[in-house]
Amino acid sequence: MNPYIRQQVENMVDQAETFAKGCQKAALKDDGTMDLAEQYTVAAIERVTEEFVKGLKKIC
């Protein structure tokens, strides 16, 4: 594989994982706990991010 494309895929994986972690921290930031709506949203973000990352890793 083209090394430049590989690097871009690896960068996107890192960014996606950072995004998911940031959303989880953001949900806790305002009051220190996650209400049901925040839990649902964070779980959905983590699920979709995991699928995205898994797809990207298949490319490499």
Coordinates of N, CA, C and O in Angstrom, one line a residue:
M1 N 0.8 -1.2 0.0 CA 0.0 0.0 0.0 C 0.9 1.2 0.0 O 2.0 1.3 0.6
N2 N 0.4 2.2 -0.6 CA 1.1 3.5 -0.7 C 1.3 4.0 0.8 O 0.4 4.1 1.6
P3 N 2.5 4.3 1.1 CA 2.8 4.7 2.5 C 2.1 6.0 3.0 O 1.8 6.1 4.2
Y4 N 1.9 6.9 2.0 CA 1.2 8.1 2.4 C -0.3 7.8 2.7 O -0.8 8.4 3.7
I5 N -0.9 7.0 2.0 CA -2.3 6.6 2.3 C -2.3 5.8 3.6 O -3.2 6.1 4.5
R6 N -1.4 4.9 3.9 CA -1.3 4.2 5.1 C -1.2 5.2 6.3 O -1.9 5.0 7.3
Q7 N -0.4 6.2 6.2 CA -0.2 7.2 7.2 C -1.5 8.0 7.5 O -1.9 8.2 8.6
Q8 N -2.2 8.3 6.4 CA -3.5 9.0 6.5 C -4.5 8.2 7.2 O -5.3 8.6 8.1
V9 N -4.6 6.9 6.9 CA -5.5 5.9 7.6 C -5.2 5.8 9.0 O -6.1 5.9 9.9
E10 N -3.9 5.7 9.4 CA -3.5 5.6 10.8 C -3.8 6.9 11.5 O -4.3 6.9 12.7
N11 N -3.6 8.1 10.9 CA -4.0 9.3 11.5 C -5.5 9.4 11.8 O -5.9 9.9 12.8
M12 N -6.3 8.9 10.8 CA -7.8 9.0 11.0 C -8.2 8.0 12.1 O -9.1 8.4 12.9
V13 N -7.6 6.9 12.3 CA -7.9 6.0 13.4 C -7.6 6.7 14.7 O -8.4 6.7 15.6
D14 N -6.5 7.3 14.8 CA -6.1 8.1 16.0 C -7.1 9.2 16.3 O -7.5 9.3 17.4
Q15 N -7.5 9.9 15.3 CA -8.4 11.0 15.5 C -9.8 10.5 15.9 O -10.5 11.1 16.8
A16 N -10.3 9.4 15.3 CA -11.6 8.8 15.6 C -11.6 8.4 17.1 O -12.6 8.6 17.8
E17 N -10.5 7.7 17.5 CA -10.4 7.2 18.9 C -10.4 8.4 19.9 O -11.0 8.4 20.9
T18 N -9.7 9.4 19.5 CA -9.6 10.6 20.4 C -11.0 11.3 20.5 O -11.4 11.8 21.5
F19 N -11.7 11.3 19.3 CA -13.0 11.9 19.3 C -14.0 11.2 20.3 O -14.7 11.8 21.1
A20 N -14.0 9.9 20.2 CA -14.8 9.1 21.1 C -14.5 9.3 22.6 O -15.4 9.5 23.4
K21 N -13.2 9.3 22.9 CA -12.8 9.6 24.3 C -13.2 11.0 24.7 O -13.6 11.2 25.8
G22 N -13.0 11.9 23.8 CA -13.4 13.3 24.1 C -14.9 13.5 24.4 O -15.3 14.2 25.3
C23 N -15.7 12.8 23.6 CA -17.2 12.8 23.9 C -17.5 12.2 25.2 O -18.4 12.8 25.9
Q24 N -16.9 11.2 25.6 CA -17.1 10.6 26.9 C -16.8 11.6 28.0 O -17.5 11.8 29.0
K25 N -15.6 12.2 27.9 CA -15.2 13.2 28.9 C -16.1 14.4 28.9 O -16.4 14.9 30.0
A26 N -16.6 14.8 27.7 CA -17.5 16.0 27.7 C -18.8 15.7 28.4 O -19.4 16.5 29.0
A27 N -19.3 14.4 28.2 CA -20.5 14.1 28.9 C -20.4 14.1 30.4 O -21.4 14.4 31.1
L28 N -19.2 13.9 30.9 CA -19.0 13.9 32.4 C -18.7 15.3 32.9 O -18.7 15.6 34.1
K29 N -18.3 16.2 32.0 CA -17.7 17.5 32.4 C -18.7 18.4 33.1 O -18.3 19.0 34.1
D30 N -19.9 18.4 32.7 CA -20.8 19.4 33.3 C -21.3 19.1 34.8 O -21.3 20.0 35.6
D31 N -21.5 17.8 35.1 CA -22.0 17.5 36.4 C -21.3 16.3 37.0 O -21.6 15.8 38.1
G32 N -20.3 15.7 36.3 CA -19.6 14.5 36.9 C -20.3 13.2 36.7 O -19.7 12.2 37.0
T33 N -21.5 13.2 36.2 CA -22.2 11.9 35.9 C -22.8 12.0 34.5 O -23.0 13.1 33.9
M34 N -23.2 10.8 34.0 CA -23.9 10.8 32.7 C -25.4 10.4 33.0 O -25.6 9.4 33.6
D35 N -26.3 11.2 32.5 CA -27.7 10.8 32.6 C -28.0 9.8 31.4 O -27.1 9.5 30.6
L36 N -29.2 9.3 31.4 CA -29.5 8.3 30.4 C -29.3 8.7 29.0 O -28.8 8.0 28.2
A37 N -29.7 10.0 28.7 CA -29.6 10.5 27.3 C -28.1 10.6 26.9 O -27.7 10.2 25.8
E38 N -27.3 11.0 27.9 CA -25.8 11.1 27.6 C -25.2 9.7 27.4 O -24.4 9.5 26.5
Q39 N -25.6 8.8 28.2 CA -25.1 7.4 28.1 C -25.5 6.8 26.8 O -24.7 6.2 26.1
Y40 N -26.7 7.0 26.3 CA -27.1 6.6 25.0 C -26.3 7.2 23.9 O -25.9 6.5 23.0
T41 N -26.1 8.5 24.0 CA -25.4 9.2 23.0 C -23.9 8.7 22.9 O -23.4 8.5 21.8
V42 N -23.3 8.6 24.1 CA -21.9 8.2 24.1 C -21.8 6.8 23.6 O -20.8 6.5 22.9
A43 N -22.7 5.9 24.0 CA -22.6 4.5 23.5 C -22.8 4.4 22.0 O -22.1 3.7 21.4
A44 N -23.7 5.3 21.5 CA -23.8 5.3 20.0 C -22.6 5.8 19.3 O -22.2 5.2 18.3
I45 N -22.0 6.8 19.9 CA -20.7 7.4 19.3 C -19.6 6.3 19.4 O -18.9 6.1 18.4
E46 N -19.5 5.7 20.5 CA -18.5 4.6 20.6 C -18.7 3.5 19.6 O -17.8 3.0 19.0
R47 N -20.0 3.1 19.5 CA -20.3 2.0 18.6 C -19.9 2.3 17.1 O -19.3 1.6 16.4
V48 N -20.4 3.5 16.7 CA -20.1 3.9 15.3 C -18.6 4.1 15.1 O -18.1 3.8 14.0
T49 N -18.0 4.7 16.1 CA -16.5 4.9 15.9 C -15.8 3.6 15.8 O -14.9 3.5 15.0
E50 N -16.2 2.6 16.7 CA -15.5 1.3 16.6 C -15.7 0.7 15.2 O -14.8 0.1 14.7
E51 N -16.9 0.8 14.7 CA -17.1 0.2 13.3 C -16.3 1.0 12.3 O -15.7 0.3 11.4
F52 N -16.2 2.3 12.4 CA -15.4 3.1 11.5 C -13.9 2.7 11.6 O -13.3 2.4 10.5
V53 N -13.4 2.6 12.8 CA -12.0 2.2 13.0 C -11.7 0.8 12.5 O -10.7 0.6 11.8
K54 N -12.6 -0.1 12.7 CA -12.5 -1.5 12.3 C -12.4 -1.5 10.7 O -11.6 -2.2 10.2
G55 N -13.2 -0.7 10.1 CA -13.2 -0.6 8.6 C -11.9 -0.1 8.1 O -11.3 -0.5 7.1
L56 N -11.4 1.0 8.8 CA -10.2 1.6 8.4 C -9.0 0.6 8.5 O -8.1 0.5 7.7
K57 N -9.0 -0.1 9.6 CA -7.9 -1.1 9.9 C -7.9 -2.2 8.9 O -6.8 -2.8 8.6
K58 N -9.0 -2.5 8.3 CA -9.1 -3.6 7.3 C -8.4 -3.1 6.0 O -7.8 -3.9 5.3
I59 N -8.3 -1.8 5.8 CA -7.7 -1.3 4.6 C -6.2 -1.5 4.7 O -5.5 -1.8 3.7
C60 N -5.6 -1.3 5.9 CA -4.2 -1.5 6.0 C -3.9 -2.9 6.2 O -3.1 -3.5 6.4

